[in-house]
Coordinates of C-alpha atoms and ligand atoms in Angstrom, one line a residue:
M1 CA -2.9 51.1 -17.5
S2 CA -4.9 54.1 -18.8
I3 CA -4.1 57.8 -19.6
T4 CA -6.8 60.0 -20.5
F5 CA -5.1 63.9 -21.2
Y6 CA -6.7 67.2 -21.2
F7 CA -4.9 69.5 -23.2
N8 CA -4.3 72.3 -25.3
P9 CA -1.5 72.7 -27.3
M10 CA -1.0 76.3 -26.6
S11 CA -0.7 76.3 -22.9
S12 CA 1.2 75.1 -20.3
A13 CA -0.1 71.5 -20.9
A14 CA 2.5 71.5 -23.8
R15 CA 5.1 70.6 -21.2
V16 CA 3.1 67.3 -19.9
Q17 CA 2.5 66.6 -23.6
L18 CA 6.1 66.6 -24.3
T19 CA 6.7 64.1 -21.5
L20 CA 4.5 61.8 -22.5
E21 CA 5.9 62.1 -25.7
E22 CA 9.2 61.4 -24.3
L23 CA 7.8 58.2 -22.3
G24 CA 6.1 56.8 -25.4
V25 CA 3.6 55.7 -23.1
P26 CA 0.2 55.2 -24.8
H27 CA -2.4 57.6 -24.0
E28 CA -6.1 59.4 -25.3
K29 CA -5.9 63.2 -25.7
V30 CA -8.5 65.6 -25.0
F31 CA -8.6 68.9 -26.7
V32 CA -10.0 71.5 -24.0
D33 CA -11.1 74.6 -26.1
L34 CA -10.1 77.6 -23.3
Q35 CA -12.0 79.9 -25.5
K36 CA -15.2 78.3 -25.5
G37 CA -14.7 77.9 -21.7
D38 CA -14.5 73.9 -21.7
Q39 CA -12.4 73.9 -18.9
K40 CA -15.1 75.5 -17.0
N41 CA -17.8 71.9 -17.2
P42 CA -19.1 70.7 -14.5
E43 CA -17.8 67.3 -15.8
F44 CA -14.4 68.9 -16.1
L45 CA -14.5 70.6 -12.7
K46 CA -15.1 67.5 -11.2
L47 CA -11.7 66.3 -12.6
N48 CA -10.0 69.8 -12.0
P49 CA -11.8 72.0 -9.4
N50 CA -9.7 75.1 -10.6
G51 CA -10.6 74.5 -14.1
K52 CA -7.2 74.4 -15.6
I53 CA -5.0 72.1 -17.9
P54 CA -3.1 70.5 -17.8
T55 CA -5.2 67.6 -16.1
I56 CA -4.7 63.9 -16.5
V57 CA -6.7 60.8 -15.3
I58 CA -4.7 57.7 -14.7
D59 CA -6.2 54.5 -14.0
G60 CA -9.3 56.5 -13.1
Q61 CA -7.8 58.8 -10.9
P62 CA -7.5 62.6 -11.6
M63 CA -4.4 64.8 -11.1
F64 CA -3.8 68.2 -11.9
E65 CA -0.6 70.7 -11.4
S66 CA 2.1 70.2 -14.1
I67 CA 4.7 69.7 -11.6
A68 CA 2.7 66.8 -9.6
I69 CA 2.1 65.1 -13.0
Q70 CA 5.7 65.5 -14.1
I71 CA 7.0 63.8 -11.0
Y72 CA 4.3 60.9 -10.9
L73 CA 4.9 60.5 -14.6
G74 CA 8.5 60.0 -14.3
E75 CA 8.7 58.0 -11.2
R76 CA 6.0 55.5 -12.6
Y77 CA 7.1 54.9 -16.3
G78 CA 10.6 57.1 -16.5
A79 CA 12.9 54.9 -14.4
E80 CA 12.6 51.9 -16.7
K81 CA 13.4 54.0 -19.8
G82 CA 16.1 55.6 -18.1
L83 CA 14.4 59.0 -18.2
W84 CA 14.0 59.3 -14.6
P85 CA 16.4 58.6 -11.7
K86 CA 15.7 56.0 -9.3
V87 CA 13.6 57.1 -6.3
G88 CA 15.8 57.5 -3.5
S89 CA 19.1 57.9 -5.4
P90 CA 21.1 61.3 -5.1
E91 CA 20.3 62.1 -8.7
H92 CA 16.5 61.8 -7.9
M93 CA 17.2 64.7 -5.5
Q94 CA 18.8 66.8 -8.1
A95 CA 15.4 65.8 -10.4
L96 CA 13.2 67.1 -7.6
T97 CA 15.2 70.1 -6.9
W98 CA 15.5 71.4 -10.5
L99 CA 12.2 70.5 -11.7
C100 CA 10.6 72.8 -8.8
W101 CA 13.4 75.3 -9.2
A102 CA 12.4 75.8 -13.0
Q103 CA 8.8 75.9 -12.3
V104 CA 9.3 78.4 -9.1
S105 CA 12.5 80.6 -9.1
L106 CA 13.0 80.6 -12.9
C107 CA 9.6 81.2 -14.3
T108 CA 8.2 83.4 -11.5
P109 CA 10.4 86.1 -12.7
V110 CA 10.3 85.3 -16.7
F111 CA 6.4 86.0 -16.0
T112 CA 6.8 89.2 -13.7
Y113 CA 9.4 90.5 -16.8
M114 CA 6.6 89.6 -19.2
H115 CA 3.8 91.4 -17.8
N116 CA 5.9 94.6 -17.2
T117 CA 7.0 94.7 -20.6
S118 CA 4.1 93.2 -22.9
E119 CA 2.9 95.6 -25.2
Q120 CA -0.7 93.7 -24.7
A121 CA -0.6 94.8 -20.9
P122 CA -2.1 98.2 -20.1
A123 CA 0.4 101.1 -20.0
E124 CA -0.3 101.7 -16.5
V125 CA 0.0 98.3 -15.0
R126 CA 3.7 98.3 -16.9
N127 CA 6.6 99.0 -14.3
A128 CA 9.8 99.4 -15.5
R129 CA 11.6 99.3 -12.3
Q130 CA 9.7 95.7 -11.8
A131 CA 11.0 95.0 -15.6
E132 CA 14.5 95.7 -14.5
L133 CA 14.9 93.4 -11.3
A134 CA 13.2 90.5 -13.1
L135 CA 15.2 90.9 -15.7
A136 CA 18.2 90.8 -13.3
E137 CA 17.0 87.6 -11.5
I138 CA 16.6 85.9 -14.9
H139 CA 19.7 86.4 -15.8
N140 CA 21.2 85.1 -12.4
N141 CA 19.3 82.2 -13.1
L142 CA 20.4 81.5 -16.5
R143 CA 24.0 81.9 -15.6
I144 CA 23.2 79.3 -12.4
L145 CA 21.5 77.0 -15.2
D146 CA 24.3 77.4 -17.4
A147 CA 26.9 76.2 -14.8
R148 CA 24.7 73.4 -13.9
I149 CA 24.7 72.0 -17.4
G150 CA 28.2 72.6 -17.9
E151 CA 29.0 70.5 -14.5
A152 CA 26.7 68.0 -15.1
G153 CA 26.1 67.5 -18.6
N154 CA 22.6 67.8 -18.6
I155 CA 20.5 69.1 -15.6
V156 CA 20.4 66.1 -13.0
H157 CA 23.5 64.1 -14.9
K158 CA 25.2 63.4 -18.2
E159 CA 22.2 61.6 -19.5
W160 CA 19.1 63.1 -21.1
T161 CA 16.0 63.1 -18.4
L162 CA 12.5 64.3 -18.1
V163 CA 13.8 67.2 -16.1
D164 CA 15.8 68.7 -19.4
A165 CA 13.0 67.8 -21.3
D166 CA 10.5 69.9 -19.2
V167 CA 12.8 72.7 -18.1
S168 CA 14.3 73.2 -22.0
S169 CA 10.4 73.5 -23.1
V170 CA 9.6 75.9 -20.3
L171 CA 12.8 77.9 -21.1
E172 CA 12.4 77.7 -25.0
W173 CA 8.8 79.5 -24.4
G174 CA 9.7 82.2 -21.9
L175 CA 12.9 83.3 -24.2
Y176 CA 10.7 83.8 -27.0
M177 CA 7.7 85.2 -25.3
A178 CA 10.3 87.5 -23.2
K179 CA 12.7 88.0 -26.1
L180 CA 15.8 87.5 -23.9
D181 CA 19.1 87.3 -25.0
T182 CA 21.1 84.0 -24.2
S183 CA 24.4 84.6 -25.8
K184 CA 26.4 84.8 -22.5
Y185 CA 25.2 81.1 -22.0
P186 CA 27.2 78.7 -24.2
N187 CA 26.4 75.6 -22.1
L188 CA 22.6 76.7 -22.0
N189 CA 22.4 77.1 -26.0
A190 CA 24.2 74.1 -26.8
W191 CA 21.5 72.1 -24.2
L192 CA 18.9 73.9 -26.0
E193 CA 19.8 72.6 -29.5
R194 CA 19.9 69.4 -28.1
A195 CA 16.4 69.8 -27.0
G196 CA 15.1 70.9 -30.0
K197 CA 16.7 67.7 -31.8
R198 CA 15.1 65.1 -29.5
P199 CA 12.8 63.0 -31.3
A200 CA 10.0 63.7 -28.8
N201 CA 10.5 67.1 -29.6
L202 CA 10.1 66.9 -33.1
A203 CA 7.0 64.8 -33.1
L204 CA 5.5 67.5 -30.5
R205 CA 6.3 70.1 -33.1
A206 CA 4.7 68.0 -35.9
Q207 CA 1.6 67.5 -33.9
M208 CA 1.3 71.4 -33.3
G209 CA 1.5 72.1 -37.1
G210 CA 5.5 72.9 -37.5
Ligands
GSH301 N1 0.2 76.0 -12.1 C1 -0.6 75.5 -13.0 C2 -1.2 76.2 -14.3 C3 -2.4 76.2 -15.1 C4 -2.7 77.0 -15.6 O1 -2.7 78.1 -15.4 N2 -3.7 76.5 -17.1 C5 -4.0 77.5 -17.9 C6 -3.3 77.4 -19.4 S1 -1.5 77.6 -19.5 C7 -5.4 77.4 -17.9 O2 -5.9 76.5 -18.0 N3 -6.1 78.6 -18.0 C8 -7.6 78.4 -18.3 C9 -8.4 79.2 -17.3 O3 -7.8 79.8 -16.4 O4 -9.5 79.3 -17.4 C10 0.0 74.1 -13.7 O5 1.5 74.3 -13.7 O6 -0.7 73.3 -13.9

């Protein structure tokens, strides 16, 4: 098995980096300097024509899109480590459901909210009504996630899975960037605390310099 992971710690590649840490599978890391435009080099574009990270090459085969990579890694390496449900099981259905839900339904309004409130965006492209609608949708999603964790123990079932690792890392980032108040979601807060104590999370933070 050979894995080459193209990444930059300050990007959506961090979620795949966390998955690789959770799995503990050996891999080579290649830093992609986004400022310098490494991602648009012809050699890199052969791996990912979008010129984006995360990109991964597994046994000579390139893959891109973080969700696709997460699912592949989970199915190939996660089941034997108890971090991914058996393919075809009811838990597997839940894993795919919540992984995609977080990427699509949860992240979309977080991005909309950030774009419409960020001081870095020009005032003329910010829209207060869009921000208000996105915030309501985010809170609806946080309420749904809080209830799910309360019922299941973690997202898929009572054991920690790669879905918990992935969704908590995305949410941690979103909550930080959008400065959202989560005080109404006790299950979610306890789960985020568990996420922060995972050895994989601590290892990743150490690699990022704290
Ligand atoms: N939908 C893609 C998004 C990938 C993406 O937008 N990556 C950004 C970093 S967060 C990137 O490589 N940007 C460099 C560029 O667009 O030149 C995924 O989830 O993998």
